[in-house]
Each structure stands twice: as structure tokens, then as C-alpha cells.
Coordinates of C-alpha atoms and ligand atoms in Angstrom, one line a residue:
X262 CA 0.4 0.0 0.1
X263 CA 1.3 3.2 -1.0
X264 CA 0.4 6.9 0.3
X265 CA 2.3 9.1 -2.4
X266 CA 3.0 5.8 -5.0
X267 CA 4.4 8.7 -7.5
X268 CA 6.8 9.6 -5.7
X269 CA 7.5 6.6 -3.6
X270 CA 8.0 4.9 -6.6
X271 CA 9.7 7.4 -9.0
X272 CA 12.5 6.0 -11.4
X273 CA 16.3 7.0 -9.5
X274 CA 17.4 9.2 -12.3
X275 CA 13.9 11.1 -11.8
X276 CA 14.7 10.9 -8.1
X277 CA 18.2 12.0 -8.5
X278 CA 18.0 15.6 -10.9
X279 CA 15.0 16.4 -8.2
X280 CA 17.8 16.0 -5.7
X281 CA 20.4 17.8 -7.4
X282 CA 18.0 20.5 -8.0
X283 CA 16.3 20.6 -4.3
X284 CA 20.2 20.5 -3.1
X285 CA 21.3 23.4 -5.2
X286 CA 18.2 25.2 -4.0
X287 CA 18.8 24.1 -0.7
X288 CA 22.8 25.8 -0.4
X289 CA 21.5 28.8 -2.8
X290 CA 19.3 29.9 0.4
X291 CA 21.6 28.6 3.2
X292 CA 24.1 30.6 2.0
X293 CA 22.1 33.7 1.2
X294 CA 20.4 33.4 5.5
X295 CA 22.3 31.9 7.6
X296 CA 25.6 33.4 9.7
X297 CA 26.9 29.9 9.8
X298 CA 27.0 28.4 6.7
X299 CA 28.0 32.4 5.2
X300 CA 31.2 32.2 7.3
X301 CA 31.8 28.0 6.1
X302 CA 31.8 28.7 2.6
X303 CA 33.8 31.6 2.7
X304 CA 36.2 29.7 5.0
X305 CA 36.4 27.1 2.5
X306 CA 36.3 29.5 -0.4
X307 CA 32.8 27.7 -2.1
X308 CA 30.3 29.7 -4.0
X309 CA 27.1 27.7 -4.9
X310 CA 27.5 27.7 -8.4
X311 CA 29.9 25.1 -7.4
X312 CA 27.5 22.4 -6.5
X313 CA 27.0 21.0 -9.8
X314 CA 26.1 17.2 -9.2
X315 CA 25.1 15.4 -5.9
X316 CA 28.6 14.0 -6.0
X317 CA 29.7 17.9 -5.0
X318 CA 27.4 17.0 -1.5
X319 CA 31.6 16.0 -0.4
X320 CA 32.6 19.5 -1.6
X321 CA 30.0 20.9 1.3
X322 CA 30.4 21.4 5.1
X323 CA 29.5 19.2 7.6
X324 CA 27.1 20.5 10.4
X325 CA 27.3 18.9 13.9
X326 CA 25.0 19.7 17.3
X327 CA 27.7 21.6 18.3
X328 CA 27.1 23.7 15.8
X329 CA 23.5 23.8 15.9
X330 CA 24.3 24.4 20.3
X331 CA 26.6 27.4 19.4
X332 CA 23.7 29.4 17.0
X333 CA 21.6 29.0 20.0
X334 CA 18.6 30.0 20.2
X335 CA 17.5 31.6 16.6
X336 CA 21.2 31.8 14.5
X337 CA 20.7 28.4 12.3
X338 CA 17.2 30.2 11.3
X339 CA 16.7 30.5 7.5
X340 CA 13.2 32.2 7.7
X341 CA 11.6 35.1 9.9
X342 CA 10.5 34.5 13.0
X343 CA 6.9 35.2 12.1
X344 CA 7.2 32.4 9.7
X345 CA 7.9 30.6 12.1
X346 CA 5.0 27.5 13.6
X347 CA 6.5 25.2 16.1
X348 CA 9.5 25.1 17.8
X349 CA 11.3 21.6 19.2
X350 CA 14.5 20.9 21.0
X351 CA 17.1 18.2 21.4
X352 CA 19.1 18.0 25.0
X353 CA 22.2 16.0 24.4
X354 CA 24.4 14.7 27.3
X355 CA 25.4 18.0 28.0
X356 CA 25.2 22.2 27.9
X357 CA 22.6 24.1 26.2
X358 CA 19.7 22.1 24.2
X359 CA 19.3 22.5 20.1
X360 CA 16.6 24.8 19.0
X361 CA 14.8 23.4 16.1
X362 CA 12.7 25.1 14.0
X363 CA 9.3 24.1 11.8
X364 CA 7.4 26.8 9.2
X365 CA 3.8 25.2 8.2
X366 CA 5.4 23.8 5.2
X367 CA 7.9 21.6 7.5
X368 CA 5.2 20.7 9.6
X369 CA 2.9 19.4 6.9
X370 CA 5.7 17.7 5.5
X371 CA 7.2 15.9 8.1
X372 CA 2.8 15.0 8.6
X373 CA 2.9 13.7 5.4
X374 CA 6.4 11.5 5.4
X375 CA 4.7 10.0 8.9
X376 CA 1.6 9.0 6.8
X377 CA 3.9 7.5 4.0
X378 CA 5.6 5.8 6.7
X379 CA 2.3 4.5 8.2
X380 CA 0.8 3.2 5.1
X381 CA 3.8 1.3 3.9
X382 CA 3.5 -0.8 7.3
X383 CA -0.4 -1.1 6.5
X384 CA -2.2 1.5 8.4
X385 CA -5.3 2.6 7.4
X386 CA -8.3 4.8 8.2
X387 CA -9.8 2.3 10.2
X388 CA -6.9 2.3 12.4
X389 CA -6.6 2.9 16.3
X390 CA -3.1 4.6 17.3
X391 CA -2.0 4.4 21.0
X392 CA 1.0 7.5 21.0
X393 CA 2.9 6.3 24.0
X394 CA 6.4 8.4 23.2
X395 CA 6.4 12.1 25.3
X396 CA 4.1 14.8 24.2
X397 CA 6.2 18.0 24.3
X398 CA 9.7 19.4 23.2
X399 CA 10.6 16.0 21.9
X400 CA 10.0 15.7 18.5
X401 CA 8.8 11.7 18.5
X402 CA 4.8 12.1 19.9
X403 CA 3.8 15.0 17.5
X404 CA 5.4 14.3 14.1
X405 CA 3.4 10.9 14.4
X406 CA 0.5 12.2 15.7
X407 CA 0.1 15.0 13.0
X408 CA 0.8 11.6 10.2
X409 CA -1.6 9.2 11.8
X410 CA -4.0 12.1 11.8
X411 CA -3.6 13.2 8.4
X412 CA -4.0 8.7 7.2
X413 CA -7.0 9.2 9.1
X414 CA -7.0 7.0 11.9
X415 CA -7.9 7.6 15.5
X416 CA -4.8 9.1 17.4
X417 CA -4.8 8.5 21.7
X418 CA -2.5 10.8 23.0
X419 CA -2.1 8.6 25.7
X420 CA 1.9 9.3 25.9
X421 CA 4.1 7.8 27.8
X422 CA 4.4 5.9 31.0
X423 CA 0.8 5.1 33.5
X424 CA 0.7 1.6 31.8
X425 CA -3.2 0.7 33.8
X426 CA -4.2 3.7 32.1
X427 CA -2.6 2.3 29.0
X428 CA -4.4 -0.7 29.4
X429 CA -7.7 0.7 29.7
X430 CA -7.4 2.9 26.6
X431 CA -6.2 -0.4 24.7
X432 CA -8.9 -2.6 25.8
X433 CA -12.0 -0.5 25.5
X434 CA -11.2 1.8 22.2
X435 CA -9.7 -1.2 20.2
X436 CA -6.4 0.0 19.6
X437 CA -4.7 -1.8 16.7
X438 CA -1.4 0.0 16.4
X439 CA 1.6 1.5 19.2
X440 CA 3.8 3.8 18.8
X441 CA 6.6 3.5 21.3
X442 CA 10.2 3.1 22.5
X443 CA 11.4 -0.1 22.7
X444 CA 12.1 -0.3 26.4
X445 CA 8.5 0.8 27.0
X446 CA 7.7 -1.5 24.8
X447 CA 9.3 -4.6 26.6
X448 CA 8.9 -2.8 30.1
X449 CA 4.3 -3.0 28.8
X450 CA 4.6 -6.6 27.4
X451 CA 5.5 -7.3 30.9
X452 CA 2.9 -5.6 32.7
X453 CA 0.3 -7.4 30.8
X454 CA 2.2 -11.0 31.2
X455 CA 1.9 -10.0 35.6
X456 CA -1.9 -9.0 34.3
X457 CA -2.6 -11.6 32.9
X458 CA -3.7 -10.6 29.8
X459 CA -3.1 -12.5 26.8
X460 CA -2.7 -9.7 23.6
X461 CA -3.1 -12.1 21.0
X462 CA -6.8 -12.6 22.9
X463 CA -8.2 -9.8 24.9
X464 CA -7.0 -6.9 22.7
X465 CA -6.8 -6.2 19.0
X466 CA -3.4 -4.8 19.0
X467 CA -1.3 -5.5 15.8
X468 CA 1.3 -3.5 15.3
X469 CA 3.8 -1.5 16.9
X470 CA 6.1 1.4 15.9
X471 CA 9.1 1.4 17.5
X472 CA 11.9 3.6 17.4
X473 CA 13.6 6.8 19.4
X474 CA 16.8 4.8 20.7
X475 CA 19.3 1.5 19.3
X476 CA 17.6 -2.3 19.6
X477 CA 18.8 -5.0 18.3
X478 CA 16.7 -8.0 16.3
X479 CA 16.8 -10.1 19.5
X480 CA 14.4 -7.2 21.2
X481 CA 12.5 -6.5 17.8
X482 CA 11.4 -10.5 18.6
X483 CA 11.1 -10.5 22.3
X484 CA 8.2 -7.1 21.5
X485 CA 6.9 -9.3 18.4
X486 CA 6.2 -12.3 20.9
X487 CA 5.5 -11.1 24.5
X488 CA 2.9 -8.5 22.3
X489 CA 1.8 -10.7 19.3
X490 CA 2.3 -8.2 17.1
X491 CA 4.3 -7.3 14.4
X492 CA 7.4 -4.4 15.1
X493 CA 8.3 -1.7 12.6
X494 CA 11.5 0.2 12.8
X495 CA 10.9 3.3 13.1
X496 CA 14.1 6.2 12.7
X497 CA 14.4 10.0 12.7
X498 CA 16.1 12.8 14.5
X499 CA 14.8 15.7 16.0
X500 CA 17.0 17.6 13.2
X501 CA 15.3 16.3 10.5
X502 CA 11.9 16.7 11.2
X503 CA 11.7 14.1 14.1
X504 CA 10.1 10.3 13.6
X505 CA 9.7 9.2 10.0
X506 CA 13.2 10.0 8.3
X507 CA 13.0 6.0 8.0
X508 CA 10.7 3.6 8.3
X509 CA 9.8 -0.7 7.7
X510 CA 8.0 -1.6 4.8
X511 CA 6.2 -4.8 4.7
X512 CA 9.4 -6.5 4.3
X513 CA 10.9 -5.6 7.4
X514 CA 14.4 -6.3 6.3
X515 CA 15.8 -2.7 6.7
X516 CA 14.3 1.3 6.5
X517 CA 13.3 3.4 3.4
X518 CA 14.9 6.2 4.1
X519 CA 12.9 9.3 1.7
X520 CA 15.3 10.2 -0.2
X521 CA 13.0 13.1 -2.0
X522 CA 13.5 14.9 1.3
X523 CA 17.0 14.3 2.4
X524 CA 19.7 13.9 0.4
X525 CA 21.9 10.4 2.3
X526 CA 25.6 9.9 3.1
X527 CA 27.9 7.1 4.5
X528 CA 31.2 8.7 5.8
X529 CA 34.1 7.5 7.6
X530 CA 33.2 9.1 11.0
X531 CA 37.2 9.4 12.2
X532 CA 37.8 11.0 8.5
X533 CA 35.3 12.0 6.9
X534 CA 35.3 10.5 3.9
X535 CA 31.9 9.0 2.0
X536 CA 32.1 5.5 2.1
X537 CA 30.4 3.1 -0.6
X538 CA 27.0 1.5 -0.6
X539 CA 27.0 -1.3 1.7
X540 CA 30.0 -0.5 3.8
X541 CA 29.0 0.4 7.2
X542 CA 29.4 4.2 9.1
X543 CA 28.2 7.7 9.8
X544 CA 24.9 8.6 8.9
X545 CA 25.1 12.1 7.1
X546 CA 21.9 14.0 6.2
X547 CA 21.3 17.7 4.1
X548 CA 18.0 18.0 4.3
X549 CA 16.5 18.8 1.1
X550 CA 12.4 20.5 1.9
X551 CA 13.1 22.5 5.6
X552 CA 11.7 25.7 4.9
X553 CA 12.8 27.0 8.5
X554 CA 15.8 25.4 9.3
X555 CA 18.0 23.5 6.6
X556 CA 20.8 21.6 7.4
X557 CA 23.9 20.9 4.9
X558 CA 25.5 17.6 5.9
X559 CA 24.6 16.8 9.9
X560 CA 26.8 14.3 11.3
X561 CA 24.1 12.2 12.6
X562 CA 26.5 10.1 14.7
X563 CA 24.7 7.1 13.8
X564 CA 25.9 3.8 12.5
X565 CA 24.7 2.2 9.4
X566 CA 25.1 0.8 6.1
X567 CA 23.1 0.8 3.0
X568 CA 21.3 -1.5 1.7
X569 CA 21.6 -0.6 -2.5
X570 CA 19.4 -3.7 -3.8
X571 CA 15.9 -2.8 -4.9
X572 CA 13.1 -3.6 -2.2
X573 CA 10.9 -6.0 -3.5
X574 CA 8.0 -3.3 -2.2
X575 CA 9.1 -1.5 -5.5
X576 CA 9.8 1.7 -3.6
X577 CA 12.9 3.4 -5.0
X578 CA 14.0 5.3 -1.9
X579 CA 17.3 3.3 -0.5
X580 CA 17.0 1.4 2.7
X581 CA 19.5 1.6 5.6
X582 CA 20.2 -1.1 7.5
X583 CA 19.0 -0.6 11.7
X584 CA 21.1 1.6 13.5
X585 CA 24.1 -0.4 15.5
X586 CA 25.0 2.1 17.6
X587 CA 26.3 5.7 18.0
X588 CA 29.8 6.5 16.8
X589 CA 29.9 8.6 20.3
X590 CA 27.9 5.6 22.7
X591 CA 31.6 3.8 22.2
X592 CA 32.4 3.0 25.6
X593 CA 36.0 1.8 25.9
X594 CA 36.7 -0.3 29.2
X595 CA 40.1 -1.2 29.8
X596 CA 41.7 -0.6 26.5
X597 CA 38.6 -2.8 24.9
X598 CA 35.8 -1.3 22.4
X599 CA 32.6 -1.6 23.7
X600 CA 28.9 -0.7 21.8
X601 CA 26.2 -0.9 24.4
X602 CA 24.5 -2.7 21.5
X603 CA 26.4 -5.8 21.5
X604 CA 25.7 -6.3 25.0
X605 CA 21.4 -6.2 24.7
X606 CA 22.1 -8.6 21.2
X607 CA 23.6 -11.1 23.9
X608 CA 20.6 -10.4 26.8
X609 CA 17.9 -10.4 24.9
X610 CA 18.6 -13.5 22.9
X611 CA 18.1 -15.1 26.2
X612 CA 14.9 -16.6 27.0
X613 CA 15.6 -16.2 31.1
X614 CA 16.7 -12.6 30.6
X615 CA 13.7 -10.4 31.3
X616 CA 13.0 -6.8 29.4
X617 CA 15.3 -4.7 31.2
X618 CA 19.2 -3.7 32.0
X619 CA 21.6 -1.5 33.3
X620 CA 25.3 -1.5 32.0
X621 CA 26.9 0.2 34.8
X622 CA 30.9 1.5 35.0
X623 CA 32.6 1.9 38.6
X624 CA 35.8 2.4 40.0
X625 CA 39.1 1.9 37.8
X626 CA 37.1 -0.1 34.6
X627 CA 34.6 -2.5 36.4
X628 CA 32.1 -3.5 34.3
X629 CA 28.9 -4.7 35.9
X630 CA 25.4 -5.2 33.9
X631 CA 22.5 -5.5 35.8
X632 CA 20.4 -7.9 34.3
X633 CA 16.7 -8.4 35.3
X634 CA 15.4 -12.2 35.2
X635 CA 12.1 -13.0 33.0
X636 CA 9.1 -13.9 35.5
X637 CA 9.6 -17.3 34.2
X638 CA 13.6 -17.2 34.5
X639 CA 13.9 -18.3 38.7
X640 CA 13.0 -21.4 39.6
X641 CA 13.6 -21.3 43.2
X642 CA 16.8 -22.6 42.9
X643 CA 19.7 -20.7 43.7
X644 CA 22.6 -23.5 42.0
X645 CA 20.5 -22.4 38.9
X646 CA 20.6 -18.4 39.2
X647 CA 24.6 -19.5 40.0
X648 CA 24.6 -21.2 36.9
X649 CA 22.9 -18.6 34.4
X650 CA 24.6 -15.7 36.1
X651 CA 28.0 -17.6 35.0
X652 CA 26.4 -18.6 31.8
X653 CA 25.8 -14.8 30.8
X654 CA 29.4 -13.8 32.4
X655 CA 30.6 -16.3 29.7
X656 CA 28.6 -15.4 26.4
X657 CA 29.1 -11.7 27.3
X658 CA 33.2 -12.4 27.8
X659 CA 32.8 -14.2 24.4
X660 CA 31.5 -11.2 22.4
X661 CA 33.0 -8.2 23.8
X662 CA 36.2 -9.7 25.3
X663 CA 35.9 -8.4 28.2
X664 CA 34.4 -10.5 31.1
X665 CA 31.7 -8.6 32.8
X666 CA 30.3 -9.2 36.4
X667 CA 26.8 -10.6 35.9
X668 CA 24.2 -9.2 38.7
X669 CA 20.5 -11.1 38.3
X670 CA 17.9 -8.8 39.9
X671 CA 14.2 -9.2 40.1
X672 CA 11.9 -8.7 37.1
X673 CA 10.7 -5.0 37.2
X674 CA 13.5 -3.6 39.8
X675 CA 15.5 -1.7 37.7
X676 CA 14.1 1.7 36.7
X677 CA 12.4 2.4 33.9
X678 CA 13.0 5.9 32.2
X679 CA 9.5 7.4 30.8
X680 CA 11.5 8.8 27.4
X681 CA 14.9 7.5 26.5
X682 CA 16.6 4.5 28.2
X683 CA 18.9 5.1 30.1
X684 CA 21.4 2.1 29.4
X685 CA 25.2 3.2 30.6
X686 CA 25.7 4.8 34.3
X687 CA 29.4 5.4 34.1
X688 CA 31.3 6.0 37.4
X689 CA 34.8 5.4 36.8
X690 CA 37.0 7.3 38.6
X691 CA 40.1 6.9 35.8
Ligands
LIG91 O1 14.3 10.1 18.7 C1 13.3 11.0 17.0 C2 12.4 9.9 17.0 C3 11.0 10.1 17.6 C4 13.0 8.6 15.9 C5 10.8 8.1 17.3 C6 12.2 7.6 15.9 C7 10.7 7.9 17.0 P1 16.1 12.3 18.9 O2 15.7 12.8 19.8 O3 16.2 13.9 18.5 O4 14.9 12.3 18.0 O5 16.9 11.3 18.9 C8 17.1 11.3 17.1 O6 17.7 8.8 18.2 O7 19.6 9.9 16.1 C9 19.6 8.2 16.9 O8 20.7 7.7 17.8 C10 18.2 8.0 17.6 N1 17.4 6.9 17.1 C11 16.0 7.1 16.7 N2 15.6 6.4 16.3 C12 15.7 5.2 16.0 C13 15.2 4.1 16.0 C14 14.0 11.1 17.9 N3 14.7 3.7 15.3 C15 18.7 9.3 18.0 N4 16.9 3.0 15.7 C16 19.4 9.5 16.7 C17 18.1 3.6 16.5 C18 17.5 5.4 16.7 N5 18.5 4.3 17.2

């Protein structure tokens, strides 16, 4: 099913011609309107006229989160403040937030892309979408909300948390689809089990749109089994509208990235050099349609690769693989590089493990992984626990090359955050 069949299936040559035309227009506009780009172009001796082909994108300067913070609050605006309809912010781990602006055209366009995503996964106006993302300065809930309304769904703006109320809404209004973070979706599956609700029999749920934080295939399977539904991966970032930048189709194999709106590159995060299709590196995106805040070559820090093959669904917009981590979330423990996703992959493949875990780094370089047991994971025999604990530590050692200390904790005892999960606590005194 298509929302905008013509655009979604454009011939590659037509799509690329459109991208070039939009790239050139974007470059001309930012050089006229945005001081940061005026300075960078002058510094690089670059003129808009130098961008003659899509390959010339590699001549353009990068934009980083630090640039957006330094330009806070209004520095990156390319329209008059009167033409801004919406402000979102995105906070990082440190310092000032990033201010993200949307004009009327931008809000409509974000909803349009979201509608493409939803219809691509089979959503129709008969669906009831319970939106369990945080409403507010975070783009996650609002952009999905607008997209689902565009499709004509009944949207329930539930927000996250309060699982009793979520369940009540779901039962009374026959919710068919949810939008949630992977950590909350897992938590909610546990909650249903604890309350004796069998989602396959007692609820009308069919799909979940899951994103906003990295998660593994193992986690997807766990959510699918726990809720008895199909999970579609949804990727996005506030700098590029929020959710709906890339989304899975019915084949659930990589996410189509809307290339008529975003110019996509994969680069080596160390050297900044472009990498060929299929190779894993940092995703860099240039907005092609943004009015209020166009961005050139934004460094997402997300690690992925392009799937160059055509998708059997007929869409010509290329797919990116599941995000395997961020170039800045790598931990170095005893000199070894470790990505939290490696730990999640091991944990979520074990049926005895529940839905939550926490990585704690302590003292002089000690890694402690606290792991919640699954409800059925403990039969009361302590020696089974001890055996499981050392089996998990051994599996992690094989994957990570460093042996962590594993602590098993009862289900539901680790903190659950309402927004994005905080999986790593670093208390090292190195
Ligand atoms: O998280 C937008 C969003 C909301 C996407 C709801 C999907 C669903 P930010 O808060 O700016 O925006 O965070 C963006 O979250 O650079 C990734 O590191 C991470 N992220 C988002 N979606 C995924 C995903 C929203 N499906 C940052 N898989 C991005 C992995 C994801 N990481």
C-alpha cells in the first residue's frame, strides 16, 4: 500500500535529478540566510555555483550538534521568526539544548512523510493508534500524531507511562497500533503478562512502531512475541523532522529513507570520507525540503549502512540497515571498544532474561551488568541462578572480550524511564 505512490516509486534518475535541484536551491538559500554557512563557505572558498552534481555534496561543510548548540537560540533560522510555527528542542547529555524550528510547510511535510511510513506498513484510516511517546519538546509524539491524523486514524495521545491507563484505553477503544520506545514496549509486554492479559486474545493490537533509541533484532523479536504483533522499525532525529525519516515496509528488512527529502551519505566517522554502499559508517543527512532550518551534511553520529538492492515492495528510495550504535556511545573498558548494542544482543537472545538491563561502570574500570530475570526465569533454585549468571558472563566475554560482572535482579526492579532509556551509568574514577 502506498500513500504517495508516484513519489515513493520515482525512477532513480528522476529522483536524483530532483535531489540535485533541491540541493542547489537549499545551498543557495542557506548561504543567503544563515551566518554559519556564510562563514563556512567563505572559509572553504566555496560558492553555491560549485555544486553541479550530487557528488559535489562532499565539497560542502559538515554541520554538527555543536554547531547547533553554538547557534542557540536563533542562529540557524533561515526564515523570519514570524514564519516559524513550531519549536522543538533536543537535549544532549551536556550543555544547552538545540533549538529546532518548523514552518507551516515543514510541519505539513513532516506529517506527509509520516503518513507515507504508516501506510507503507499497512496502516489505514480504520486503525486506532495509541501514541505512547512523550508529548512536548521532543518531536517523537507530535510528528507521529500529525502523520497518523493525516492518514485518518483515530489517534489516542496517551503519552508514555501509566501502564494501567494504557491498558484501559487499549481495551476500551480497541487500539490496533502503538508507537513506543523499545524499552517501554518491552516493559509493557511484561506488564500485560503480570496482569494476566493475553494480547493475542484480549486485545486488538496488530502493530507497533518502535524507535527513538537503538535496539537489536533480538529485542524486536522479544517485543513481537510478548505483544503478539508486528514491530516496524522507525528512525528519525529532531534535526530532520523527528520520527519518519526512515521506516520499514512490509518486508521489515531495512528502513526506506525518504530520499526526495533527505540526501543520504555514509562516511567514515574518523576521516569524514564518503564510504561506498554497503559499508558501515556514520549516516550524514542534508535536508532537501526544510524551509525554517535547512541543514547541510548533518553528522547524525548514527552507525548504519546502505542496502543498495531494490526492495521487492517497489519503492525506489534506498534502505538503511538497523542503527547499530552511535559513533559517540562507544565505551572503552580496559582498553577494549564496546558498544552497548553488543551487550543487548546477547542478553535479549536469552529466554531467561527479562526486559531491562543496566550497564554500570565503576571504580578503576569495572563493568557490572545488572540484568532483570524473566518472570519464568527463576524456579526457586539458587544453583540455577548461579549457573545462569556465569553463563551470561561467559557469553558476554565471548562477544566483548572483556568479562563483566553480572548481577541478576528480580523482574521490574531496574529503573524504567518515560522517555529514552538510560542504559549506561559511568561512575569510573579513571
Ligand atoms: O528520537 C526522533 C524519533 C522519535 C525517532 C520517535 C523515532 C521514533 P531525537 O530525540 O533527536 O529524535 O534522537 C535522535 O535517536 O540520532 C538515533 O541515535 C536515535 N534513534 C532514533 N530512532 C532510532 C531507531 C528522535 N529506530 C536519535 N534506531 C538518533 C536506533 C534511533 N536509534
